[in-house]
Amino acid sequence: MTAQKIALVTGANRGIGLAISQKLAEQDMHVIMTARDKNLLQQECDTLKSAGYSVEGHVLDVTGYEQANALIAQLIAKHQRIDVLINNAGIAVDQWVPGSDVSMDVVKQTMETNCFASLNLIQQVLPHMKTTGYGRIVNMSTELASLEGMQMGMTLAYRASKAALNCITKIFSIELADYADIKINAAAPGWVKTNLGGDDAELTPEQGADTPVWLATLGSDGPSGDFYRERKVYPW
Ligand SMILES: NC(=O)c1ccc[n+]([C@@H]2O[C@H](COP(=O)([O-])OP(=O)(O)OC[C@H]3O[C@@H](n4cnc5c(N)ncnc54)[C@H](OP(=O)(O)O)[C@@H]3O)[C@@H](O)[C@H]2O)c1
């Protein structure tokens, strides 16, 4: 019998992260759900637990590295491994703000949350994935970060943070060339109806979760080091 897979999802108390958590739990994974808002996290965790899913919740601000690193150590001690990391937590504070008007505080906060915090979590889980020889890392990106597809200005902090995250995805995939069953990819969920995406968005969180969940459950012959939207390669 193969051991139950252990997945860690950031930003799991609402939106796409919550939908990803449920979908992974539906595939018999044990899902560690994390976010900052304790009450909402507890509520969503309890709902999934009472529906029979295997989940646990932990308050985590991903930008607090000491807290994040202590949590990873605690989770490894408890579960012996983390098989799947979904770097989903994200903010988009400067939506439709011109680059010349965005404050450095917003740029730094956005880079910290969307990019540096994801890098930190990758660095924390990778040694354990290398020990087991198995891992799936999914970095939540956006088509707005595609350099090839870039045709409009605005939203500089958000888009630059995700373009940097794309770059991090590619670099790690190259460094992981000797680990065939550790895969790292970036996912663009589409325009999704959430707090971040707004009410006019076209997709449900469940639809937005499809590509990241697909990447999190790739078989051993699956791809690594690419950017996907609707399960198809999207230009960097
Ligand atoms: N919605 C879209 O159309 C769309 C499009 C492209 C990409 N994306 C990406 O998809 C991901 C999820 O977005 P969403 O639309 O589901 O947004 P959302 O509904 O606003 O959810 C964002 C999640 O991130 C968490 N979060 C924010 N800052 C955090 C921090 N410092 N530490 C830990 N958790 C934090 C939030 O929980 P707490 O506030 O409780 O911490 C929440 O769970 C993001 O990376 C976003 O960039 C979304």
mmCIF file of N, CA and C in Angstrom, residues 39-168:
data_model
loop_
_atom_site.group_PDB
_atom_site.id
_atom_site.type_symbol
_atom_site.label_atom_id
_atom_site.label_comp_id
_atom_site.label_asym_id
_atom_site.label_seq_id
_atom_site.Cartn_x
_atom_site.Cartn_y
_atom_site.Cartn_z
ATOM 1 N N ASN A 39 -9.696 32.468 12.033
ATOM 2 C CA ASN A 39 -11.110 32.071 12.141
ATOM 3 C C ASN A 39 -11.616 31.463 10.843
ATOM 4 N N LEU A 40 -11.283 32.130 9.734
ATOM 5 C CA LEU A 40 -11.742 31.625 8.433
ATOM 6 C C LEU A 40 -11.077 30.272 8.118
ATOM 7 N N LEU A 41 -9.801 30.169 8.475
ATOM 8 C CA LEU A 41 -9.074 28.919 8.235
ATOM 9 C C LEU A 41 -9.715 27.775 9.026
ATOM 10 N N GLN A 42 -9.980 28.054 10.305
ATOM 11 C CA GLN A 42 -10.601 27.044 11.180
ATOM 12 C C GLN A 42 -11.951 26.607 10.620
ATOM 13 N N GLN A 43 -12.725 27.608 10.200
ATOM 14 C CA GLN A 43 -14.066 27.337 9.667
ATOM 15 C C GLN A 43 -13.998 26.447 8.420
ATOM 16 N N GLU A 44 -13.102 26.784 7.476
ATOM 17 C CA GLU A 44 -13.025 26.010 6.222
ATOM 18 C C GLU A 44 -12.433 24.619 6.469
ATOM 19 N N CYS A 45 -11.478 24.551 7.390
ATOM 20 C CA CYS A 45 -10.897 23.252 7.768
ATOM 21 C C CYS A 45 -11.972 22.354 8.367
ATOM 22 N N ASP A 46 -12.760 22.920 9.276
ATOM 23 C CA ASP A 46 -13.820 22.142 9.936
ATOM 24 C C ASP A 46 -14.836 21.651 8.910
ATOM 25 N N THR A 47 -15.173 22.505 7.932
ATOM 26 C CA THR A 47 -16.143 22.105 6.906
ATOM 27 C C THR A 47 -15.607 20.910 6.115
ATOM 28 N N LEU A 48 -14.324 20.972 5.730
ATOM 29 C CA LEU A 48 -13.750 19.858 4.954
ATOM 30 C C LEU A 48 -13.644 18.597 5.814
ATOM 31 N N LYS A 49 -13.271 18.789 7.086
ATOM 32 C CA LYS A 49 -13.170 17.622 7.985
ATOM 33 C C LYS A 49 -14.522 16.960 8.142
ATOM 34 N N SER A 50 -15.577 17.779 8.336
ATOM 35 C CA SER A 50 -16.893 17.146 8.554
ATOM 36 C C SER A 50 -17.425 16.509 7.277
ATOM 37 N N ALA A 51 -16.866 16.891 6.128
ATOM 38 C CA ALA A 51 -17.246 16.212 4.874
ATOM 39 C C ALA A 51 -16.418 14.937 4.679
ATOM 40 N N GLY A 52 -15.533 14.652 5.643
ATOM 41 C CA GLY A 52 -14.798 13.380 5.616
ATOM 42 C C GLY A 52 -13.395 13.482 5.035
ATOM 43 N N TYR A 53 -12.926 14.711 4.758
ATOM 44 C CA TYR A 53 -11.594 14.855 4.163
ATOM 45 C C TYR A 53 -10.516 14.901 5.245
ATOM 46 N N SER A 54 -9.293 14.520 4.842
ATOM 47 C CA SER A 54 -8.154 14.500 5.750
ATOM 48 C C SER A 54 -7.388 15.815 5.612
ATOM 49 N N VAL A 55 -7.634 16.738 6.550
ATOM 50 C CA VAL A 55 -6.990 18.055 6.483
ATOM 51 C C VAL A 55 -6.565 18.499 7.879
ATOM 52 N N GLU A 56 -5.621 19.420 7.934
ATOM 53 C CA GLU A 56 -5.295 20.105 9.181
ATOM 54 C C GLU A 56 -4.981 21.553 8.833
ATOM 55 N N GLY A 57 -5.218 22.469 9.779
ATOM 56 C CA GLY A 57 -4.999 23.889 9.502
ATOM 57 C C GLY A 57 -3.931 24.478 10.396
ATOM 58 N N HIS A 58 -3.125 25.370 9.840
ATOM 59 C CA HIS A 58 -2.110 26.085 10.619
ATOM 60 C C HIS A 58 -2.066 27.539 10.174
ATOM 61 N N VAL A 59 -2.122 28.436 11.158
ATOM 62 C CA VAL A 59 -1.986 29.855 10.833
ATOM 63 C C VAL A 59 -0.558 30.099 10.355
ATOM 64 N N LEU A 60 -0.432 30.725 9.206
ATOM 65 C CA LEU A 60 0.901 31.039 8.674
ATOM 66 C C LEU A 60 0.844 32.288 7.805
ATOM 67 N N ASP A 61 1.623 33.297 8.215
ATOM 68 C CA ASP A 61 1.900 34.428 7.330
ATOM 69 C C ASP A 61 3.175 34.043 6.591
ATOM 70 N N VAL A 62 3.077 33.813 5.299
ATOM 71 C CA VAL A 62 4.232 33.272 4.562
ATOM 72 C C VAL A 62 5.439 34.205 4.584
ATOM 73 N N THR A 63 5.200 35.493 4.861
ATOM 74 C CA THR A 63 6.323 36.438 4.875
ATOM 75 C C THR A 63 7.088 36.399 6.199
ATOM 76 N N GLY A 64 6.580 35.645 7.170
ATOM 77 C CA GLY A 64 7.295 35.483 8.445
ATOM 78 C C GLY A 64 8.158 34.241 8.341
ATOM 79 N N TYR A 65 9.400 34.404 7.932
ATOM 80 C CA TYR A 65 10.229 33.242 7.601
ATOM 81 C C TYR A 65 10.491 32.335 8.798
ATOM 82 N N GLU A 66 10.719 32.952 9.971
ATOM 83 C CA GLU A 66 10.995 32.113 11.144
ATOM 84 C C GLU A 66 9.810 31.228 11.456
ATOM 85 N N GLN A 67 8.614 31.827 11.381
ATOM 86 C CA GLN A 67 7.383 31.073 11.656
ATOM 87 C C GLN A 67 7.196 29.980 10.592
ATOM 88 N N ALA A 68 7.446 30.341 9.342
ATOM 89 C CA ALA A 68 7.280 29.377 8.242
ATOM 90 C C ALA A 68 8.249 28.213 8.407
ATOM 91 N N ASN A 69 9.497 28.528 8.723
ATOM 92 C CA ASN A 69 10.507 27.482 8.818
ATOM 93 C C ASN A 69 10.251 26.569 10.024
ATOM 94 N N ALA A 70 9.774 27.174 11.116
ATOM 95 C CA ALA A 70 9.433 26.370 12.300
ATOM 96 C C ALA A 70 8.249 25.456 11.978
ATOM 97 N N LEU A 71 7.286 25.958 11.226
ATOM 98 C CA LEU A 71 6.123 25.132 10.872
ATOM 99 C C LEU A 71 6.543 23.959 9.985
ATOM 100 N N ILE A 72 7.410 24.219 9.008
ATOM 101 C CA ILE A 72 7.871 23.119 8.140
ATOM 102 C C ILE A 72 8.577 22.054 8.987
ATOM 103 N N ALA A 73 9.427 22.490 9.909
ATOM 104 C CA ALA A 73 10.146 21.525 10.770
ATOM 105 C C ALA A 73 9.143 20.700 11.576
ATOM 106 N N GLN A 74 8.130 21.377 12.113
ATOM 107 C CA GLN A 74 7.094 20.695 12.913
ATOM 108 C C GLN A 74 6.325 19.689 12.043
ATOM 109 N N LEU A 75 6.010 20.077 10.813
ATOM 110 C CA LEU A 75 5.245 19.198 9.914
ATOM 111 C C LEU A 75 6.074 17.985 9.483
ATOM 112 N N ILE A 76 7.360 18.220 9.253
ATOM 113 C CA ILE A 76 8.235 17.100 8.866
ATOM 114 C C ILE A 76 8.359 16.111 10.031
ATOM 115 N N ALA A 77 8.476 16.667 11.259
ATOM 116 C CA ALA A 77 8.558 15.787 12.434
ATOM 117 C C ALA A 77 7.284 14.948 12.550
ATOM 118 N N LYS A 78 6.144 15.546 12.224
ATOM 119 C CA LYS A 78 4.863 14.841 12.361
ATOM 120 C C LYS A 78 4.606 13.843 11.216
ATOM 121 N N HIS A 79 4.884 14.293 9.968
ATOM 122 C CA HIS A 79 4.484 13.477 8.800
ATOM 123 C C HIS A 79 5.661 12.797 8.090
ATOM 124 N N GLN A 80 6.881 13.152 8.484
ATOM 125 C CA GLN A 80 8.117 12.626 7.868
ATOM 126 C C GLN A 80 8.385 13.172 6.463
ATOM 127 N N ARG A 81 7.422 13.831 5.845
ATOM 128 C CA ARG A 81 7.680 14.348 4.494
ATOM 129 C C ARG A 81 6.594 15.340 4.085
ATOM 130 N N ILE A 82 6.912 16.132 3.089
ATOM 131 C CA ILE A 82 5.893 16.939 2.406
ATOM 132 C C ILE A 82 6.052 16.597 0.928
ATOM 133 N N ASP A 83 5.027 16.033 0.339
ATOM 134 C CA ASP A 83 5.104 15.560 -1.050
ATOM 135 C C ASP A 83 4.745 16.644 -2.055
ATOM 136 N N VAL A 84 3.839 17.535 -1.624
ATOM 137 C CA VAL A 84 3.308 18.546 -2.555
ATOM 138 C C VAL A 84 3.331 19.904 -1.867
ATOM 139 N N LEU A 85 3.868 20.899 -2.553
ATOM 140 C CA LEU A 85 3.822 22.284 -2.056
ATOM 141 C C LEU A 85 3.102 23.137 -3.097
ATOM 142 N N ILE A 86 2.031 23.795 -2.670
ATOM 143 C CA ILE A 86 1.346 24.736 -3.565
ATOM 144 C C ILE A 86 1.558 26.139 -3.021
ATOM 145 N N ASN A 87 2.423 26.901 -3.680
ATOM 146 C CA ASN A 87 2.659 28.294 -3.319
ATOM 147 C C ASN A 87 1.552 29.137 -3.947
ATOM 148 N N ASN A 88 0.429 29.219 -3.200
ATOM 149 C CA ASN A 88 -0.759 29.881 -3.742
ATOM 150 C C ASN A 88 -1.008 31.257 -3.118
ATOM 151 N N ALA A 89 -0.583 31.471 -1.869
ATOM 152 C CA ALA A 89 -0.860 32.746 -1.191
ATOM 153 C C ALA A 89 -0.369 33.897 -2.062
ATOM 154 N N GLY A 90 -1.229 34.886 -2.251
ATOM 155 C CA GLY A 90 -0.809 35.994 -3.099
ATOM 156 C C GLY A 90 -1.629 37.244 -2.848
ATOM 157 N N ILE A 91 -1.027 38.380 -3.171
ATOM 158 C CA ILE A 91 -1.740 39.662 -3.083
ATOM 159 C C ILE A 91 -1.535 40.419 -4.389
ATOM 160 N N ALA A 92 -2.516 41.277 -4.698
ATOM 161 C CA ALA A 92 -2.418 42.144 -5.886
ATOM 162 C C ALA A 92 -2.928 43.517 -5.456
ATOM 163 N N VAL A 93 -2.054 44.274 -4.806
ATOM 164 C CA VAL A 93 -2.459 45.556 -4.207
ATOM 165 C C VAL A 93 -2.491 46.665 -5.262
ATOM 166 N N ASP A 94 -1.685 46.534 -6.304
ATOM 167 C CA ASP A 94 -1.555 47.646 -7.274
ATOM 168 C C ASP A 94 -2.293 47.368 -8.594
ATOM 169 N N GLN A 95 -3.458 46.716 -8.489
ATOM 170 C CA GLN A 95 -4.187 46.405 -9.730
ATOM 171 C C GLN A 95 -4.540 47.697 -10.457
ATOM 172 N N TRP A 96 -4.168 47.774 -11.726
ATOM 173 C CA TRP A 96 -4.443 48.878 -12.665
ATOM 174 C C TRP A 96 -3.810 50.204 -12.238
ATOM 175 N N VAL A 97 -2.791 50.142 -11.365
ATOM 176 C CA VAL A 97 -2.030 51.343 -11.009
ATOM 177 C C VAL A 97 -0.844 51.436 -11.976
ATOM 178 N N PRO A 98 -0.588 52.622 -12.575
ATOM 179 C CA PRO A 98 0.583 52.755 -13.447
ATOM 180 C C PRO A 98 1.879 52.551 -12.666
ATOM 181 N N GLY A 99 2.893 52.020 -13.335
ATOM 182 C CA GLY A 99 4.171 51.729 -12.689
ATOM 183 C C GLY A 99 4.786 52.945 -12.024
ATOM 184 N N SER A 100 4.577 54.134 -12.595
ATOM 185 C CA SER A 100 5.197 55.328 -12.014
ATOM 186 C C SER A 100 4.497 55.763 -10.721
ATOM 187 N N ASP A 101 3.326 55.207 -10.443
ATOM 188 C CA ASP A 101 2.583 55.627 -9.244
ATOM 189 C C ASP A 101 2.632 54.619 -8.097
ATOM 190 N N VAL A 102 3.162 53.436 -8.347
ATOM 191 C CA VAL A 102 3.134 52.422 -7.284
ATOM 192 C C VAL A 102 4.223 52.728 -6.249
ATOM 193 N N SER A 103 3.859 52.661 -4.959
ATOM 194 C CA SER A 103 4.836 53.010 -3.913
ATOM 195 C C SER A 103 5.813 51.852 -3.711
ATOM 196 N N MET A 104 6.998 52.203 -3.240
ATOM 197 C CA MET A 104 7.993 51.162 -2.981
ATOM 198 C C MET A 104 7.519 50.221 -1.876
ATOM 199 N N ASP A 105 6.716 50.735 -0.945
ATOM 200 C CA ASP A 105 6.180 49.862 0.106
ATOM 201 C C ASP A 105 5.325 48.758 -0.494
ATOM 202 N N VAL A 106 4.489 49.144 -1.470
ATOM 203 C CA VAL A 106 3.624 48.146 -2.119
ATOM 204 C C VAL A 106 4.469 47.170 -2.930
ATOM 205 N N VAL A 107 5.482 47.681 -3.633
ATOM 206 C CA VAL A 107 6.362 46.797 -4.417
ATOM 207 C C VAL A 107 7.026 45.774 -3.495
ATOM 208 N N LYS A 108 7.554 46.257 -2.361
ATOM 209 C CA LYS A 108 8.265 45.351 -1.437
ATOM 210 C C LYS A 108 7.317 44.322 -0.828
ATOM 211 N N GLN A 109 6.145 44.794 -0.403
ATOM 212 C CA GLN A 109 5.160 43.886 0.221
ATOM 213 C C GLN A 109 4.717 42.817 -0.782
ATOM 214 N N THR A 110 4.544 43.224 -2.036
ATOM 215 C CA THR A 110 4.084 42.287 -3.065
ATOM 216 C C THR A 110 5.175 41.276 -3.400
ATOM 217 N N MET A 111 6.404 41.778 -3.527
ATOM 218 C CA MET A 111 7.533 40.873 -3.798
ATOM 219 C C MET A 111 7.713 39.893 -2.643
ATOM 220 N N GLU A 112 7.609 40.384 -1.414
ATOM 221 C CA GLU A 112 7.760 39.520 -0.233
ATOM 222 C C GLU A 112 6.745 38.385 -0.256
ATOM 223 N N THR A 113 5.476 38.753 -0.493
ATOM 224 C CA THR A 113 4.400 37.753 -0.397
ATOM 225 C C THR A 113 4.419 36.797 -1.582
ATOM 226 N N ASN A 114 4.446 37.351 -2.790
ATOM 227 C CA ASN A 114 4.240 36.526 -3.987
ATOM 228 C C ASN A 114 5.496 35.800 -4.445
ATOM 229 N N CYS A 115 6.653 36.369 -4.124
ATOM 230 C CA CYS A 115 7.891 35.825 -4.679
ATOM 231 C C CYS A 115 8.843 35.297 -3.610
ATOM 232 N N PHE A 116 9.321 36.188 -2.707
ATOM 233 C CA PHE A 116 10.355 35.747 -1.756
ATOM 234 C C PHE A 116 9.828 34.662 -0.807
ATOM 235 N N ALA A 117 8.573 34.811 -0.363
ATOM 236 C CA ALA A 117 8.009 33.825 0.567
ATOM 237 C C ALA A 117 7.879 32.458 -0.109
ATOM 238 N N SER A 118 7.538 32.457 -1.400
ATOM 239 C CA SER A 118 7.440 31.190 -2.138
ATOM 240 C C SER A 118 8.817 30.560 -2.259
ATOM 241 N N LEU A 119 9.814 31.393 -2.558
ATOM 242 C CA LEU A 119 11.197 30.893 -2.641
ATOM 243 C C LEU A 119 11.611 30.271 -1.306
ATOM 244 N N ASN A 120 11.288 30.964 -0.208
ATOM 245 C CA ASN A 120 11.656 30.436 1.109
ATOM 246 C C ASN A 120 11.034 29.059 1.349
ATOM 247 N N LEU A 121 9.754 28.918 1.005
ATOM 248 C CA LEU A 121 9.095 27.620 1.247
ATOM 249 C C LEU A 121 9.691 26.526 0.359
ATOM 250 N N ILE A 122 10.027 26.880 -0.868
ATOM 251 C CA ILE A 122 10.684 25.893 -1.749
ATOM 252 C C ILE A 122 11.998 25.435 -1.107
ATOM 253 N N GLN A 123 12.782 26.407 -0.623
ATOM 254 C CA GLN A 123 14.062 26.056 0.009
ATOM 255 C C GLN A 123 13.869 25.183 1.240
ATOM 256 N N GLN A 124 12.764 25.411 1.956
ATOM 257 C CA GLN A 124 12.497 24.630 3.170
ATOM 258 C C GLN A 124 12.074 23.199 2.864
ATOM 259 N N VAL A 125 11.242 23.012 1.835
ATOM 260 C CA VAL A 125 10.713 21.647 1.591
ATOM 261 C C VAL A 125 11.642 20.804 0.713
ATOM 262 N N LEU A 126 12.437 21.460 -0.132
ATOM 263 C CA LEU A 126 13.231 20.690 -1.100
ATOM 264 C C LEU A 126 14.173 19.648 -0.493
ATOM 265 N N PRO A 127 14.895 19.973 0.594
ATOM 266 C CA PRO A 127 15.776 18.938 1.151
ATOM 267 C C PRO A 127 15.005 17.671 1.510
ATOM 268 N N HIS A 128 13.777 17.834 1.996
ATOM 269 C CA HIS A 128 12.969 16.669 2.380
ATOM 270 C C HIS A 128 12.459 15.932 1.136
ATOM 271 N N MET A 129 12.109 16.674 0.107
ATOM 272 C CA MET A 129 11.697 16.033 -1.154
ATOM 273 C C MET A 129 12.874 15.259 -1.758
ATOM 274 N N LYS A 130 14.066 15.826 -1.640
ATOM 275 C CA LYS A 130 15.246 15.133 -2.186
ATOM 276 C C LYS A 130 15.502 13.833 -1.420
ATOM 277 N N THR A 131 15.219 13.837 -0.125
ATOM 278 C CA THR A 131 15.409 12.620 0.676
ATOM 279 C C THR A 131 14.466 11.511 0.217
ATOM 280 N N THR A 132 13.203 11.878 -0.053
ATOM 281 C CA THR A 132 12.244 10.842 -0.479
ATOM 282 C C THR A 132 12.330 10.602 -1.987
ATOM 283 N N GLY A 133 12.890 11.562 -2.714
ATOM 284 C CA GLY A 133 12.981 11.443 -4.180
ATOM 285 C C GLY A 133 11.684 11.790 -4.890
ATOM 286 N N TYR A 134 10.709 12.320 -4.135
ATOM 287 C CA TYR A 134 9.417 12.651 -4.739
ATOM 288 C C TYR A 134 9.003 14.067 -4.331
ATOM 289 N N GLY A 135 8.459 14.812 -5.276
ATOM 290 C CA GLY A 135 7.912 16.129 -4.945
ATOM 291 C C GLY A 135 7.187 16.755 -6.109
ATOM 292 N N ARG A 136 6.161 17.504 -5.775
ATOM 293 C CA ARG A 136 5.445 18.305 -6.781
ATOM 294 C C ARG A 136 5.311 19.706 -6.198
ATOM 295 N N ILE A 137 5.915 20.688 -6.875
ATOM 296 C CA ILE A 137 5.816 22.074 -6.422
ATOM 297 C C ILE A 137 5.087 22.862 -7.505
ATOM 298 N N VAL A 138 4.056 23.582 -7.081
ATOM 299 C CA VAL A 138 3.288 24.395 -8.021
ATOM 300 C C VAL A 138 3.323 25.838 -7.531
ATOM 301 N N ASN A 139 3.808 26.724 -8.372
ATOM 302 C CA ASN A 139 3.853 28.147 -8.060
ATOM 303 C C ASN A 139 2.719 28.844 -8.799
ATOM 304 N N MET A 140 1.840 29.507 -8.039
ATOM 305 C CA MET A 140 0.693 30.172 -8.659
ATOM 306 C C MET A 140 1.139 31.478 -9.287
ATOM 307 N N SER A 141 1.018 31.522 -10.604
ATOM 308 C CA SER A 141 1.431 32.693 -11.356
ATOM 309 C C SER A 141 0.197 33.312 -12.022
ATOM 310 N N THR A 142 0.411 34.024 -13.096
ATOM 311 C CA THR A 142 -0.679 34.655 -13.819
ATOM 312 C C THR A 142 -0.244 34.902 -15.257
ATOM 313 N N GLU A 143 -1.184 34.860 -16.167
ATOM 314 C CA GLU A 143 -0.833 35.159 -17.562
ATOM 315 C C GLU A 143 -0.365 36.614 -17.702
ATOM 316 N N LEU A 144 -0.734 37.460 -16.724
ATOM 317 C CA LEU A 144 -0.297 38.869 -16.753
ATOM 318 C C LEU A 144 1.210 39.001 -16.558
ATOM 319 N N ALA A 145 1.857 37.904 -16.137
ATOM 320 C CA ALA A 145 3.304 37.920 -15.932
ATOM 321 C C ALA A 145 4.068 37.390 -17.140
ATOM 322 N N SER A 146 3.356 36.943 -18.149
ATOM 323 C CA SER A 146 4.024 36.395 -19.332
ATOM 324 C C SER A 146 4.723 37.523 -20.101
ATOM 325 N N LEU A 147 6.044 37.460 -20.196
ATOM 326 C CA LEU A 147 6.790 38.529 -20.898
ATOM 327 C C LEU A 147 6.432 38.526 -22.378
ATOM 328 N N GLU A 148 6.262 37.321 -22.927
ATOM 329 C CA GLU A 148 5.929 37.212 -24.350
ATOM 330 C C GLU A 148 4.556 37.810 -24.660
ATOM 331 N N GLY A 149 3.626 37.633 -23.716
ATOM 332 C CA GLY A 149 2.250 38.092 -23.966
ATOM 333 C C GLY A 149 1.992 39.507 -23.487
ATOM 334 N N MET A 150 3.036 40.201 -22.977
ATOM 335 C CA MET A 150 2.819 41.508 -22.351
ATOM 336 C C MET A 150 2.549 42.594 -23.388
ATOM 337 N N GLN A 151 1.324 43.117 -23.367
ATOM 338 C CA GLN A 151 0.972 44.156 -24.342
ATOM 339 C C GLN A 151 0.401 45.407 -23.694
ATOM 340 N N MET A 152 0.267 45.396 -22.378
ATOM 341 C CA MET A 152 -0.273 46.584 -21.697
ATOM 342 C C MET A 152 0.537 46.869 -20.445
ATOM 343 N N GLY A 153 0.457 48.134 -19.992
ATOM 344 C CA GLY A 153 1.166 48.523 -18.780
ATOM 345 C C GLY A 153 0.325 48.234 -17.545
ATOM 346 N N MET A 154 0.704 48.891 -16.421
ATOM 347 C CA MET A 154 -0.032 48.807 -15.145
ATOM 348 C C MET A 154 0.246 47.513 -14.351
ATOM 349 N N THR A 155 -0.127 47.589 -13.059
ATOM 350 C CA THR A 155 -0.049 46.449 -12.145
ATOM 351 C C THR A 155 1.384 45.904 -12.075
ATOM 352 N N LEU A 156 2.330 46.831 -12.027
ATOM 353 C CA LEU A 156 3.756 46.469 -12.118
ATOM 354 C C LEU A 156 4.214 45.551 -10.988
ATOM 355 N N ALA A 157 3.855 45.906 -9.739
ATOM 356 C CA ALA A 157 4.364 45.126 -8.604
ATOM 357 C C ALA A 157 3.890 43.683 -8.695
ATOM 358 N N TYR A 158 2.601 43.512 -8.926
ATOM 359 C CA TYR A 158 2.022 42.162 -8.997
ATOM 360 C C TYR A 158 2.643 41.373 -10.133
ATOM 361 N N ARG A 159 2.712 41.983 -11.321
ATOM 362 C CA ARG A 159 3.190 41.244 -12.497
ATOM 363 C C ARG A 159 4.685 40.939 -12.393
ATOM 364 N N ALA A 160 5.453 41.918 -11.887
ATOM 365 C CA ALA A 160 6.901 41.683 -11.733
ATOM 366 C C ALA A 160 7.162 40.583 -10.693
ATOM 367 N N SER A 161 6.345 40.563 -9.630
ATOM 368 C CA SER A 161 6.544 39.532 -8.591
ATOM 369 C C SER A 161 6.278 38.140 -9.160
ATOM 370 N N LYS A 162 5.280 38.043 -10.032
ATOM 371 C CA LYS A 162 4.949 36.729 -10.602
ATOM 372 C C LYS A 162 5.932 36.353 -11.728
ATOM 373 N N ALA A 163 6.435 37.356 -12.461
ATOM 374 C CA ALA A 163 7.459 37.058 -13.478
ATOM 375 C C ALA A 163 8.721 36.528 -12.786
ATOM 376 N N ALA A 164 9.055 37.124 -11.626
ATOM 377 C CA ALA A 164 10.216 36.645 -10.862
ATOM 378 C C ALA A 164 9.957 35.223 -10.346
ATOM 379 N N LEU A 165 8.729 34.964 -9.941
ATOM 380 C CA LEU A 165 8.369 33.613 -9.474
ATOM 381 C C LEU A 165 8.482 32.611 -10.628
ATOM 382 N N ASN A 166 8.090 33.028 -11.822
ATOM 383 C CA ASN A 166 8.259 32.166 -13.004
ATOM 384 C C ASN A 166 9.736 31.833 -13.199
ATOM 385 N N CYS A 167 10.575 32.853 -13.066
ATOM 386 C CA CYS A 167 12.025 32.673 -13.236
ATOM 387 C C CYS A 167 12.560 31.683 -12.192
ATOM 388 N N ILE A 168 12.110 31.830 -10.957
ATOM 389 C CA ILE A 168 12.513 30.919 -9.872
ATOM 390 C C ILE A 168 12.094 29.481 -10.216
#
